[in-house]
Coordinates of C-alpha atoms in Angstrom, one line a residue:
Chain A
X1 CA 26.4 -36.6 -31.1
X2 CA 25.0 -33.3 -32.1
X3 CA 26.9 -30.5 -30.4
X4 CA 24.7 -27.5 -29.6
X5 CA 26.0 -24.4 -28.0
X6 CA 23.9 -23.4 -25.0
X7 CA 23.3 -19.7 -25.3
X8 CA 21.6 -17.2 -23.1
X9 CA 18.4 -17.7 -24.9
X10 CA 18.1 -21.3 -23.7
X11 CA 18.4 -20.0 -20.1
X12 CA 15.8 -17.3 -20.7
X13 CA 13.4 -19.8 -22.3
X14 CA 14.0 -22.1 -19.3
X15 CA 13.2 -19.2 -16.9
X16 CA 10.0 -18.4 -18.8
X17 CA 8.9 -22.1 -18.7
X18 CA 9.6 -22.3 -15.0
X19 CA 7.7 -19.1 -14.4
X20 CA 4.8 -20.4 -16.5
X21 CA 4.8 -23.7 -14.5
X22 CA 4.7 -21.8 -11.3
X23 CA 1.9 -19.5 -12.6
X24 CA -0.2 -22.4 -13.7
X25 CA 0.4 -24.2 -10.3
X26 CA -0.8 -21.2 -8.3
X27 CA -4.0 -21.1 -10.5
X28 CA -4.7 -24.8 -10.5
X29 CA -3.6 -26.3 -7.2
X30 CA -5.6 -25.7 -4.1
X31 CA -3.3 -26.9 -1.3
X32 CA -2.0 -23.7 0.3
X33 CA 1.4 -25.3 0.8
X34 CA 1.7 -26.3 -2.8
X35 CA 0.5 -22.9 -4.1
X36 CA 3.2 -21.4 -2.0
X37 CA 5.8 -23.7 -3.5
X38 CA 4.7 -22.7 -6.9
X39 CA 5.2 -19.0 -6.1
X40 CA 8.7 -19.9 -4.9
X41 CA 9.2 -21.6 -8.3
X42 CA 8.2 -18.3 -10.0
X43 CA 10.7 -16.4 -7.8
X44 CA 13.5 -18.7 -8.8
X45 CA 12.6 -18.4 -12.4
X46 CA 13.1 -14.7 -11.9
X47 CA 16.4 -15.3 -10.3
X48 CA 17.6 -17.4 -13.3
X49 CA 16.3 -14.7 -15.7
X50 CA 18.3 -12.0 -13.8
X51 CA 21.5 -14.0 -13.7
X52 CA 21.4 -14.9 -17.3
X53 CA 20.7 -11.3 -18.4
X54 CA 23.5 -10.0 -16.0
X55 CA 25.9 -12.5 -17.6
X56 CA 24.7 -11.6 -21.1
X57 CA 25.0 -7.8 -20.4
X58 CA 28.3 -8.2 -18.6
X59 CA 26.7 -6.1 -15.8
X60 CA 26.8 -6.9 -12.1
X61 CA 23.5 -5.3 -11.3
X62 CA 21.4 -8.3 -12.1
X63 CA 23.4 -10.6 -10.0
X64 CA 23.2 -8.3 -6.9
X65 CA 19.5 -8.2 -7.4
X66 CA 19.3 -12.0 -7.2
X67 CA 20.9 -11.8 -3.7
X68 CA 18.2 -9.5 -2.5
X69 CA 15.5 -11.6 -4.0
X70 CA 16.9 -14.7 -2.2
X71 CA 17.0 -13.0 1.2
X72 CA 13.5 -11.6 0.7
X73 CA 12.2 -15.0 -0.4
X74 CA 13.6 -16.6 2.7
X75 CA 11.9 -14.0 4.9
X76 CA 8.6 -14.7 3.0
X77 CA 8.9 -18.4 3.7
X78 CA 9.2 -17.9 7.4
X79 CA 6.1 -15.7 7.5
X80 CA 4.1 -17.8 5.0
X81 CA 4.8 -21.1 6.8
X82 CA 3.8 -19.5 10.0
X83 CA 0.5 -18.4 8.7
X84 CA -0.2 -21.7 6.9
X85 CA 0.7 -23.7 10.0
X86 CA -1.6 -21.5 12.1
X87 CA -4.5 -22.4 9.8
X88 CA -3.8 -26.1 9.3
X89 CA -3.4 -26.6 13.1
X90 CA -7.0 -25.3 13.5
X91 CA -8.4 -26.9 10.4
X92 CA -6.2 -29.9 9.3
X93 CA -6.2 -30.6 5.6
X94 CA -7.9 -27.2 4.7
X95 CA -7.6 -26.2 1.0
X96 CA -7.7 -22.7 -0.4
X97 CA -11.3 -23.4 -1.3
X98 CA -12.3 -24.2 2.3
X99 CA -11.2 -20.7 3.2
X100 CA -14.3 -19.0 2.3
X101 CA -15.7 -17.5 5.4
X102 CA -15.1 -14.1 4.0
X103 CA -16.8 -13.4 0.7
X104 CA -19.4 -11.1 -1.0
Chain B
X1 CA 41.0 -12.4 -5.1
X2 CA 41.3 -10.2 -2.0
X3 CA 44.1 -8.2 -3.6
X4 CA 42.0 -7.7 -6.7
X5 CA 39.2 -6.3 -4.4
X6 CA 41.7 -4.0 -2.6
X7 CA 43.1 -2.9 -5.9
X8 CA 39.7 -2.1 -7.3
X9 CA 38.5 1.5 -7.2
X10 CA 36.0 0.9 -4.5
X11 CA 35.0 4.2 -2.8
X12 CA 32.9 4.4 0.3
X13 CA 29.6 5.9 -0.8
X14 CA 28.7 9.3 0.5
X15 CA 26.1 9.0 3.2
X16 CA 24.1 12.1 4.1
X17 CA 23.1 11.4 7.7
X18 CA 20.6 14.3 7.9
X19 CA 18.7 13.1 4.9
X20 CA 18.7 9.5 6.3
X21 CA 17.6 10.7 9.8
X22 CA 14.0 9.6 9.5
X23 CA 15.0 6.1 8.6
X24 CA 17.7 6.0 11.3
X25 CA 15.3 7.2 14.0
X26 CA 12.8 4.6 13.0
X27 CA 15.4 1.8 12.8
X28 CA 16.9 2.7 16.2
X29 CA 13.4 3.0 17.6
X30 CA 12.3 -0.3 16.4
X31 CA 15.3 -2.0 18.2
X32 CA 14.6 0.0 21.3
X33 CA 10.9 -1.1 21.2
X34 CA 11.9 -4.8 21.2
X35 CA 14.2 -4.3 24.1
X36 CA 11.7 -2.2 26.1
X37 CA 9.1 -4.9 25.5
X38 CA 11.3 -7.5 27.1
X39 CA 11.8 -5.6 30.3
X40 CA 8.3 -4.3 30.9
X41 CA 5.9 -5.9 33.4
X42 CA 2.6 -7.1 32.0
X43 CA 0.8 -4.3 33.8
X44 CA 3.0 -1.6 32.2
X45 CA 2.8 -2.8 28.6
X46 CA 0.7 0.3 27.6
X47 CA 4.0 2.2 27.6
X48 CA 4.9 0.3 24.3
X49 CA 2.2 2.0 22.4
X50 CA 3.1 5.4 23.8
X51 CA 6.8 4.9 22.9
X52 CA 5.8 3.7 19.4
X53 CA 3.8 6.9 18.9
X54 CA 6.7 9.0 20.2
X55 CA 9.2 7.2 17.8
X56 CA 6.9 8.1 14.8
X57 CA 6.7 11.6 15.9
X58 CA 10.5 11.7 16.4
X59 CA 10.9 10.5 12.9
X60 CA 8.8 13.3 11.6
X61 CA 11.1 15.9 13.0
X62 CA 14.0 15.4 10.6
X63 CA 11.5 15.3 7.7
X64 CA 10.4 18.8 8.9
X65 CA 13.9 20.2 9.3
X66 CA 14.8 18.8 5.8
X67 CA 11.8 20.5 4.4
X68 CA 12.5 23.8 6.1
X69 CA 16.2 23.9 5.2
X70 CA 15.6 23.9 1.5
X71 CA 14.4 22.2 -1.6
X72 CA 17.6 21.0 -2.9
X73 CA 17.7 17.3 -3.9
X74 CA 19.9 15.0 -1.8
X75 CA 21.0 12.0 -3.8
X76 CA 22.8 9.0 -2.4
X77 CA 24.3 5.8 -3.7
X78 CA 24.6 6.9 -7.3
X79 CA 21.1 8.3 -7.4
X80 CA 19.5 5.1 -6.2
X81 CA 18.2 6.7 -3.0
X82 CA 16.9 10.2 -3.3
X83 CA 15.5 12.6 -0.8
X84 CA 13.5 15.3 -2.7
X85 CA 10.4 17.2 -2.0
X86 CA 8.2 14.5 -3.3
X87 CA 9.7 11.9 -1.0
X88 CA 9.6 14.3 2.1
X89 CA 5.9 15.0 1.6
X90 CA 5.1 11.3 1.4
X91 CA 7.4 10.4 4.2
X92 CA 5.5 12.8 6.5
X93 CA 2.2 11.3 5.3
X94 CA 3.3 7.8 6.0
X95 CA 4.7 8.7 9.5
X96 CA 1.6 10.7 10.5
X97 CA -0.8 8.1 9.3
X98 CA 1.2 5.6 11.2
X99 CA 0.9 7.7 14.2
X100 CA -3.0 7.8 13.9
X101 CA -3.0 4.1 13.5
X102 CA -1.0 3.7 16.7
X103 CA -3.5 6.0 18.4
X104 CA -6.4 3.8 17.0
X105 CA -4.6 0.5 18.1
X106 CA -3.7 1.2 21.7
X107 CA -6.9 0.4 23.4
X108 CA -7.9 -2.4 21.0
X109 CA -4.6 -4.3 21.4
X110 CA -4.6 -3.8 25.2
X111 CA -7.9 -5.5 25.5
X112 CA -7.4 -8.2 22.9
X113 CA -3.9 -9.4 22.5
X114 CA -1.0 -10.3 24.9
X115 CA 1.6 -9.5 22.1
X116 CA 1.6 -5.7 22.2
X117 CA 5.4 -5.3 21.8
X118 CA 5.4 -7.5 18.6
X119 CA 2.3 -5.7 17.2
X120 CA 4.0 -2.2 17.4
X121 CA 7.3 -3.5 16.2
X122 CA 5.8 -4.9 13.1
X123 CA 3.7 -1.8 12.6
X124 CA 6.8 0.4 12.7
X125 CA 8.8 -1.9 10.5
X126 CA 6.1 -1.7 7.9
X127 CA 6.1 2.1 8.1
X128 CA 9.9 2.0 7.7
X129 CA 9.4 0.2 4.4
X130 CA 6.9 2.8 3.2
X131 CA 9.4 5.6 4.2
X132 CA 12.0 3.9 2.1
X133 CA 9.7 3.5 -0.7
X134 CA 9.3 7.2 -1.0
X135 CA 13.0 7.6 -1.6
X136 CA 13.7 4.5 -3.7
X137 CA 14.8 5.3 -7.3
X138 CA 16.1 1.8 -8.4
X139 CA 14.3 -1.4 -9.2
X140 CA 16.1 -3.1 -6.3
X141 CA 15.3 -0.6 -3.7
X142 CA 11.7 -0.4 -4.9
X143 CA 11.4 -4.1 -4.5
X144 CA 13.1 -4.3 -1.1
X145 CA 11.1 -1.4 0.2
X146 CA 7.9 -3.1 -1.1
X147 CA 8.7 -6.4 0.7
X148 CA 9.8 -4.5 3.8
X149 CA 6.3 -2.9 4.1
X150 CA 4.4 -6.0 2.9
X151 CA 5.9 -8.9 5.0
X152 CA 5.0 -7.3 8.4
X153 CA 1.6 -6.5 7.0
X154 CA 1.0 -10.2 6.2
X155 CA 1.6 -10.9 9.8
X156 CA -0.5 -8.0 11.1
X157 CA -3.5 -9.1 9.0
X158 CA -3.3 -12.6 10.6
X159 CA -2.8 -11.1 14.0
X160 CA -5.7 -12.7 15.9
X161 CA -4.4 -16.1 15.5
X162 CA -7.3 -17.9 17.2
X163 CA -9.8 -16.2 15.0
X164 CA -10.4 -18.2 11.8
X165 CA -11.4 -15.1 9.9
X166 CA -8.2 -13.4 10.7
X167 CA -6.2 -16.5 9.7
X168 CA -8.1 -16.6 6.4
X169 CA -7.4 -12.8 5.8
X170 CA -3.7 -13.3 6.5
X171 CA -3.4 -16.3 4.2
X172 CA -5.2 -14.7 1.3
X173 CA -3.2 -11.5 1.7
X174 CA 0.0 -13.4 1.9
X175 CA -0.5 -15.7 -1.1
X176 CA -1.8 -13.0 -3.4
X177 CA 0.8 -10.5 -2.2
X178 CA 3.7 -12.8 -2.8
X179 CA 2.2 -13.9 -6.1
X180 CA 2.1 -10.2 -7.2
X181 CA 5.7 -9.7 -6.1
X182 CA 6.8 -12.6 -8.2
X183 CA 5.0 -11.3 -11.3
X184 CA 6.4 -7.8 -10.7
X185 CA 9.9 -9.2 -10.3
X186 CA 9.7 -11.1 -13.6
X187 CA 8.7 -7.8 -15.2
X188 CA 11.6 -6.2 -13.6
X189 CA 14.0 -8.8 -14.8
X190 CA 12.7 -8.3 -18.4
X191 CA 13.1 -4.5 -18.1
X192 CA 16.6 -5.0 -16.7
X193 CA 17.4 -7.2 -19.7
X194 CA 16.3 -4.7 -22.3
X195 CA 17.7 -1.6 -20.7
X196 CA 20.9 -3.0 -18.9
X197 CA 20.3 -1.1 -15.7
X198 CA 18.2 -1.2 -12.6
X199 CA 18.2 2.5 -12.1
X200 CA 14.7 4.0 -12.9
X201 CA 16.2 7.0 -14.6
X202 CA 18.4 4.9 -16.9
X203 CA 15.5 2.7 -17.7
X204 CA 13.5 5.8 -18.6
X205 CA 16.2 6.8 -21.0
X206 CA 16.5 3.4 -22.6
X207 CA 12.8 2.8 -23.0
X208 CA 12.3 5.6 -25.7
X209 CA 10.6 6.1 -28.9
X210 CA 7.0 4.9 -29.1
X211 CA 7.4 3.4 -32.5
X212 CA 10.1 0.8 -31.7
X213 CA 9.1 -0.5 -28.4
X214 CA 10.0 -4.2 -28.6
X215 CA 7.7 -6.9 -27.3
X216 CA 9.8 -7.7 -24.3
X217 CA 9.7 -4.1 -23.1
X218 CA 5.9 -4.0 -23.4
X219 CA 5.8 -7.3 -21.4
X220 CA 8.1 -6.0 -18.8
X221 CA 6.0 -2.8 -18.3
X222 CA 2.8 -4.6 -18.2
X223 CA 4.0 -7.2 -15.7
X224 CA 5.4 -4.5 -13.4
X225 CA 2.2 -2.5 -13.5
X226 CA 0.1 -5.7 -12.9
X227 CA 2.3 -6.4 -9.8
X228 CA 1.6 -3.0 -8.3
X229 CA -2.1 -3.2 -9.4
X230 CA -2.5 -6.0 -6.9
X231 CA -0.9 -3.8 -4.2
X232 CA -3.2 -0.9 -4.8
X233 CA -6.2 -3.4 -5.3
X234 CA -7.2 -2.2 -8.7
X235 CA -9.9 -4.3 -10.4
X236 CA -9.5 -7.1 -11.5
X237 CA -6.7 -7.6 -9.0
X238 CA -8.8 -6.5 -6.1
X239 CA -10.4 -9.7 -4.9
X240 CA -8.2 -10.0 -1.8
X241 CA -9.0 -6.5 -0.5
X242 CA -12.5 -6.9 1.0
X243 CA -11.8 -10.3 2.6
X244 CA -8.5 -9.1 4.1
X245 CA -10.0 -5.8 5.3
X246 CA -12.9 -7.7 7.0
X247 CA -10.8 -10.3 8.6
X248 CA -7.8 -8.2 9.9
X249 CA -8.1 -6.2 13.2
X250 CA -9.7 -2.9 12.4
X251 CA -6.7 -0.6 13.0
X252 CA -4.7 -2.8 10.6
X253 CA -7.6 -2.6 8.1
X254 CA -7.3 1.2 8.3
X255 CA -3.5 0.9 8.0
X256 CA -3.7 -1.3 4.9
X257 CA -6.4 0.6 3.1
X258 CA -4.5 3.9 3.6
X259 CA -0.8 3.6 4.1
X260 CA -0.1 0.4 2.2
X261 CA -2.2 1.5 -0.7
X262 CA -0.5 4.9 -0.7
X263 CA 2.9 3.1 -0.9
X264 CA 1.7 1.1 -3.9
X265 CA 0.7 4.4 -5.6
X266 CA 4.0 6.0 -4.8
X267 CA 5.8 3.1 -6.5
X268 CA 3.4 3.2 -9.5
X269 CA 4.0 6.9 -10.0
X270 CA 7.8 6.5 -9.6
X271 CA 7.7 3.9 -12.4
X272 CA 5.3 5.9 -14.6
X273 CA 7.1 9.2 -14.2
X274 CA 10.7 8.1 -14.1
X275 CA 11.0 4.7 -15.8
X276 CA 8.4 4.8 -18.5
X277 CA 7.9 8.4 -19.5
X278 CA 8.5 7.6 -23.2
X279 CA 6.4 4.4 -23.1
X280 CA 3.1 6.2 -22.8
X281 CA 1.6 4.2 -25.7
X282 CA 1.9 1.1 -23.5
X283 CA 1.0 2.2 -19.9
X284 CA -1.6 4.9 -20.7
X285 CA -4.2 2.6 -22.3
X286 CA -3.6 -0.1 -19.6
X287 CA -4.0 2.3 -16.8
X288 CA -7.0 3.9 -18.4
X289 CA -8.8 0.6 -18.5
X290 CA -7.7 -0.3 -14.9
X291 CA -8.9 3.2 -13.7
X292 CA -12.3 3.0 -15.4
X293 CA -13.0 -0.6 -14.4
X294 CA -11.7 0.0 -10.8
X295 CA -14.0 3.0 -10.2
X296 CA -17.1 1.3 -11.7
X297 CA -16.8 -2.2 -10.3
X298 CA -15.7 -0.9 -6.9
X299 CA -18.8 1.3 -6.7
X300 CA -21.2 -1.3 -7.9
X301 CA -20.0 -3.9 -5.4
X302 CA -20.0 -1.3 -2.6
X303 CA -23.7 -0.6 -3.2
X304 CA -24.8 -4.1 -2.2
X305 CA -22.7 -4.5 0.9
X306 CA -24.4 -5.0 4.4
X307 CA -21.2 -5.0 6.4
X308 CA -19.7 -1.6 7.0
X309 CA -16.1 -2.7 6.7
X310 CA -16.7 -4.4 3.4
X311 CA -18.5 -1.3 2.2
X312 CA -15.6 0.8 3.1
X313 CA -13.3 -1.8 1.5
X314 CA -15.1 -1.5 -1.8
X315 CA -15.3 2.2 -1.5
X316 CA -11.5 2.3 -1.0
X317 CA -11.1 0.1 -4.2
X318 CA -13.2 2.7 -6.0
X319 CA -11.3 5.6 -4.5
X320 CA -8.1 3.9 -5.8
X321 CA -9.5 4.2 -9.3
X322 CA -9.7 7.9 -8.9
X323 CA -6.0 8.0 -7.9
X324 CA -5.2 5.9 -11.0
X325 CA -7.0 8.4 -13.2
X326 CA -4.3 11.1 -13.3
X327 CA -1.7 8.4 -13.9
X328 CA -3.6 7.2 -16.9
X329 CA -3.1 10.6 -18.6
X330 CA 0.4 11.3 -17.1
X331 CA 2.1 11.2 -20.6
X332 CA -0.4 13.2 -22.8
X333 CA -1.4 15.7 -20.1
X334 CA 0.8 17.8 -17.9
X335 CA 3.1 15.5 -15.8
X336 CA 3.4 17.9 -12.9
X337 CA -0.4 18.4 -12.6
X338 CA -0.9 14.6 -12.7
X339 CA 1.7 14.0 -10.0
X340 CA 0.3 16.7 -7.8
X341 CA -3.2 15.4 -8.2
X342 CA -2.0 11.9 -7.1
X343 CA -0.2 13.2 -4.1
X344 CA -2.9 15.6 -2.9
X345 CA -5.5 12.7 -3.4
X346 CA -3.3 10.4 -1.3
X347 CA -3.0 12.9 1.6
X348 CA -6.7 13.8 1.7
X349 CA -7.8 10.2 1.2
X350 CA -5.5 9.1 4.1
X351 CA -7.0 11.6 6.5
X352 CA -10.6 10.8 5.5
X353 CA -10.4 7.0 5.4
X354 CA -8.4 6.7 8.7
X355 CA -11.1 8.8 10.3
X356 CA -14.0 6.7 8.9
X357 CA -12.3 3.5 10.3
X358 CA -11.8 5.3 13.7
X359 CA -15.6 5.9 13.9
X360 CA -16.2 2.3 13.0
X361 CA -14.0 1.2 15.8
X362 CA -15.6 3.6 18.3
X363 CA -19.1 2.4 17.4
X364 CA -18.3 -1.3 17.4
X365 CA -17.1 -0.9 21.0
X366 CA -20.8 -0.5 21.9
X367 CA -22.6 -2.5 19.2
X368 CA -20.1 -5.3 18.7
X369 CA -21.4 -5.5 15.1
X370 CA -20.2 -4.5 11.7
X371 CA -23.6 -4.4 10.1
X372 CA -24.7 -1.2 8.5
X373 CA -28.1 -1.7 10.1
X374 CA -26.5 -1.5 13.6
X375 CA -25.7 2.2 13.0
X376 CA -29.4 3.1 13.4
X377 CA -30.0 5.8 15.9
X378 CA -26.4 6.7 16.3
X379 CA -27.3 10.4 16.1
X380 CA -29.5 10.0 19.2
X381 CA -27.1 8.4 21.5
X382 CA -23.7 9.6 20.0
X383 CA -24.3 12.8 18.1
X384 CA -20.6 13.6 18.0
X385 CA -19.7 10.3 16.3
X386 CA -22.6 10.7 13.8
X387 CA -21.4 14.1 12.9
X388 CA -17.8 13.3 12.3
X389 CA -18.8 10.1 10.4
X390 CA -21.0 12.3 8.2
X391 CA -18.0 14.6 7.6
X392 CA -15.9 11.6 6.5
X393 CA -18.6 10.1 4.3
X394 CA -19.3 13.4 2.7
X395 CA -15.6 13.8 2.0
X396 CA -15.4 10.3 0.5
X397 CA -18.3 11.2 -1.7
X398 CA -16.6 14.3 -2.8
X399 CA -19.2 16.8 -1.6
X400 CA -17.9 20.3 -1.1
X401 CA -16.5 21.9 1.1
X402 CA -14.8 18.8 2.5
X403 CA -11.3 17.6 1.6
X404 CA -12.4 14.8 -0.7
X405 CA -14.0 17.4 -3.0
X406 CA -10.7 19.2 -3.5
X407 CA -8.9 15.8 -4.1
X408 CA -11.5 14.8 -6.8
X409 CA -11.3 18.3 -8.3
X410 CA -7.5 17.9 -8.7
X411 CA -7.9 14.5 -10.3
X412 CA -10.5 15.7 -12.7
X413 CA -8.5 18.8 -13.6
X414 CA -5.4 16.6 -14.4
X415 CA -7.5 14.4 -16.7
X416 CA -9.3 17.2 -18.4
X417 CA -6.0 19.0 -19.1
X418 CA -4.9 16.1 -21.3
X419 CA -7.6 17.2 -23.9
X420 CA -8.0 13.8 -25.7
X421 CA -11.1 11.9 -26.4
X422 CA -10.0 9.0 -24.1
X423 CA -9.4 11.5 -21.3
X424 CA -12.8 13.1 -21.7
X425 CA -14.4 9.7 -21.7
X426 CA -12.6 8.7 -18.5
X427 CA -13.7 11.9 -16.8
X428 CA -17.4 11.2 -17.8
X429 CA -17.1 7.7 -16.4
X430 CA -15.7 9.0 -13.1
X431 CA -18.2 11.7 -12.9
X432 CA -21.1 9.3 -13.2
X433 CA -19.5 7.1 -10.6
X434 CA -19.1 10.0 -8.2
X435 CA -22.9 10.2 -8.3
X436 CA -23.4 6.4 -7.8
X437 CA -20.9 6.4 -4.9
X438 CA -23.0 9.1 -3.1
X439 CA -25.8 6.5 -2.9
X440 CA -24.0 4.1 -0.5
X441 CA -22.5 6.9 1.6
X442 CA -25.9 8.5 2.0
X443 CA -27.6 5.2 2.9
X444 CA -25.2 5.0 5.8
X445 CA -25.9 8.7 6.7
X446 CA -29.7 8.0 6.6
X447 CA -29.2 5.0 8.9
X448 CA -27.3 7.2 11.4
X449 CA -29.6 10.2 11.4
X450 CA -33.1 8.9 10.7
X451 CA -33.5 5.3 11.8
X452 CA -34.1 4.3 15.4
X453 CA -31.5 2.1 17.3
X454 CA -32.1 -1.5 16.2
X455 CA -32.3 -2.9 19.7
X456 CA -33.6 0.2 21.4
X457 CA -30.3 0.5 23.4
X458 CA -29.5 4.1 23.6
X459 CA -26.8 4.2 26.2
X460 CA -24.0 6.5 25.2
X461 CA -20.8 5.2 23.5
X462 CA -17.7 5.5 25.7
X463 CA -14.9 6.6 23.3
X464 CA -11.4 6.1 24.7
X465 CA -9.1 9.2 24.7
X466 CA -6.7 7.9 22.1
X467 CA -9.6 7.3 19.7
X468 CA -10.8 10.8 20.3
X469 CA -7.4 12.1 19.5
X470 CA -7.3 10.2 16.3
X471 CA -10.8 11.5 15.3
X472 CA -9.7 15.1 16.0
X473 CA -6.6 14.8 13.9
X474 CA -8.3 13.2 10.9
X475 CA -11.4 15.3 11.2
X476 CA -9.6 18.6 11.4
X477 CA -7.3 17.5 8.5
X478 CA -10.4 16.5 6.3
X479 CA -12.1 19.8 7.0
X480 CA -9.0 22.0 6.6
X481 CA -8.0 20.5 3.3
X482 CA -11.4 21.2 1.9
X483 CA -12.3 24.5 3.4
X484 CA -8.8 26.1 3.0
X485 CA -7.1 24.5 0.1
X486 CA -4.9 27.6 -0.3
X487 CA -4.0 28.1 3.4
X488 CA -0.4 28.9 3.9
X489 CA 1.8 25.8 3.8
X490 CA -0.6 23.5 2.2
X491 CA -0.2 25.2 -1.2
X492 CA 3.5 25.1 -0.7
X493 CA 3.3 21.3 0.0
X494 CA 1.3 20.6 -3.1
X495 CA 3.8 22.7 -5.1
X496 CA 6.7 20.8 -3.6
X497 CA 5.2 17.5 -4.7
X498 CA 5.2 18.5 -8.2
X499 CA 8.7 17.5 -9.2
X500 CA 11.0 14.6 -8.8
X501 CA 14.7 15.0 -8.0
X502 CA 17.1 13.0 -10.0

């Protein structure tokens, strides 16, 4: 057994990796629902980063921010799913590439 | 646990109700509007738009009284929510441009949507977010205000839910908007980590010394600016703007291209002037590139547009570059001149662009088309509309003596005062682009004044009263700001905007 102390750095690296995965997902995936999930992943990476830094600094500010981010993310889900459902109802299986009526 | 809470030195924060009155009027008004909508018969729904307009005007009143009483800074919640002259000027701008959007919307929504109550409620909510943005002095309140104004705007962009173009506009706006928020938030978390505070002023004190800016600080600053660059549709983060502007209902397009954009610039200037004043070696080159690319690419793409809304969309992208210009020299030049240039540009641009979209709405009531070619012969059958449209286009092109000229003059003055090679280069790029931009504005003018009507139909356009009111307000403002830049009051307003309270 190798005992390794899990320091703040580990969490920050994890947050950065999660953020990177979310970022790559938004760029690569074309299903609007999955793109949206990847954005949620990015938001949660931000939350992890805020909490870790707040713990590291011994400051309550970062933890309060996380509460605001969570509430706003919930509101965004409601609106986003509404818009996505409105589109998929008219055009089942539409991907982000199909949405190209407007261009130029 | 509870005893610990009781024993802690928690003090109720001091709340200045007069300073918060605009937000309180709006908040109460939004609730009233929802209830009113419930009890109105379908035939009397037009009352909703009237009441929404009155609520906005009611919220302007306390802004005026606060401005008249004095220029002292009212700071609340440990300096996280500040009412100073800068925020008062912008609150008035947001509320009044909201009022013009309500005037533009009323007939359009009556004819096209059964959901009038919801429409105005969301519009007012979004304006409330903007009003809060003007006072936010903390990363958290900036973020909450930004989402407060964005989330209703996503719904408004997708308003015509049976129209696939509107759906597409809403979807693109939503995905890119939330993506930008996530990038900006990650930047904020990094900034919080290196400075240990979410207050903008504290961040400004911690991010000091151009020589020992650590990598994380640079990353945080860049991420936050990228997030807002999406909001203000700066190239290369502009791709959503033309699509959303074309797909959304036209009053909402006007709203997004003016008020939402202005709110993004307010946040950007808060960050540049309060949070990063010592980091000019990071943000100045970045904003320089953004400004230069935004002006140029916006113009070149506007040149080849056939649809008037897309043309105005790219023109507004390019105008955004002019507003970025003073921010790109905010550190080396005079900070007060730069901030004043930004605020004056926002005010004049709001009047002009709202007016241009009001004309587009009036003309499309007859032609039912967005093609530039459909503007042929406008002077013959609607000389009034052709004349005001010419006024707005000339103002956008920066031709004296209209408002846009004075706005551009301020932006160039701020850039030239920086007296560096980079600043002079930026000014030259912008000057060349001003000439290029005149080309597409003049194309539209020529269409209106010299070409015959495409289908020979020269029956007059019936413009509803509300739209006439919107045209008069924006037209008079555009003309007055240009002809009388020094008239009493206006000079005081621009002077007021020059300083931030802490």
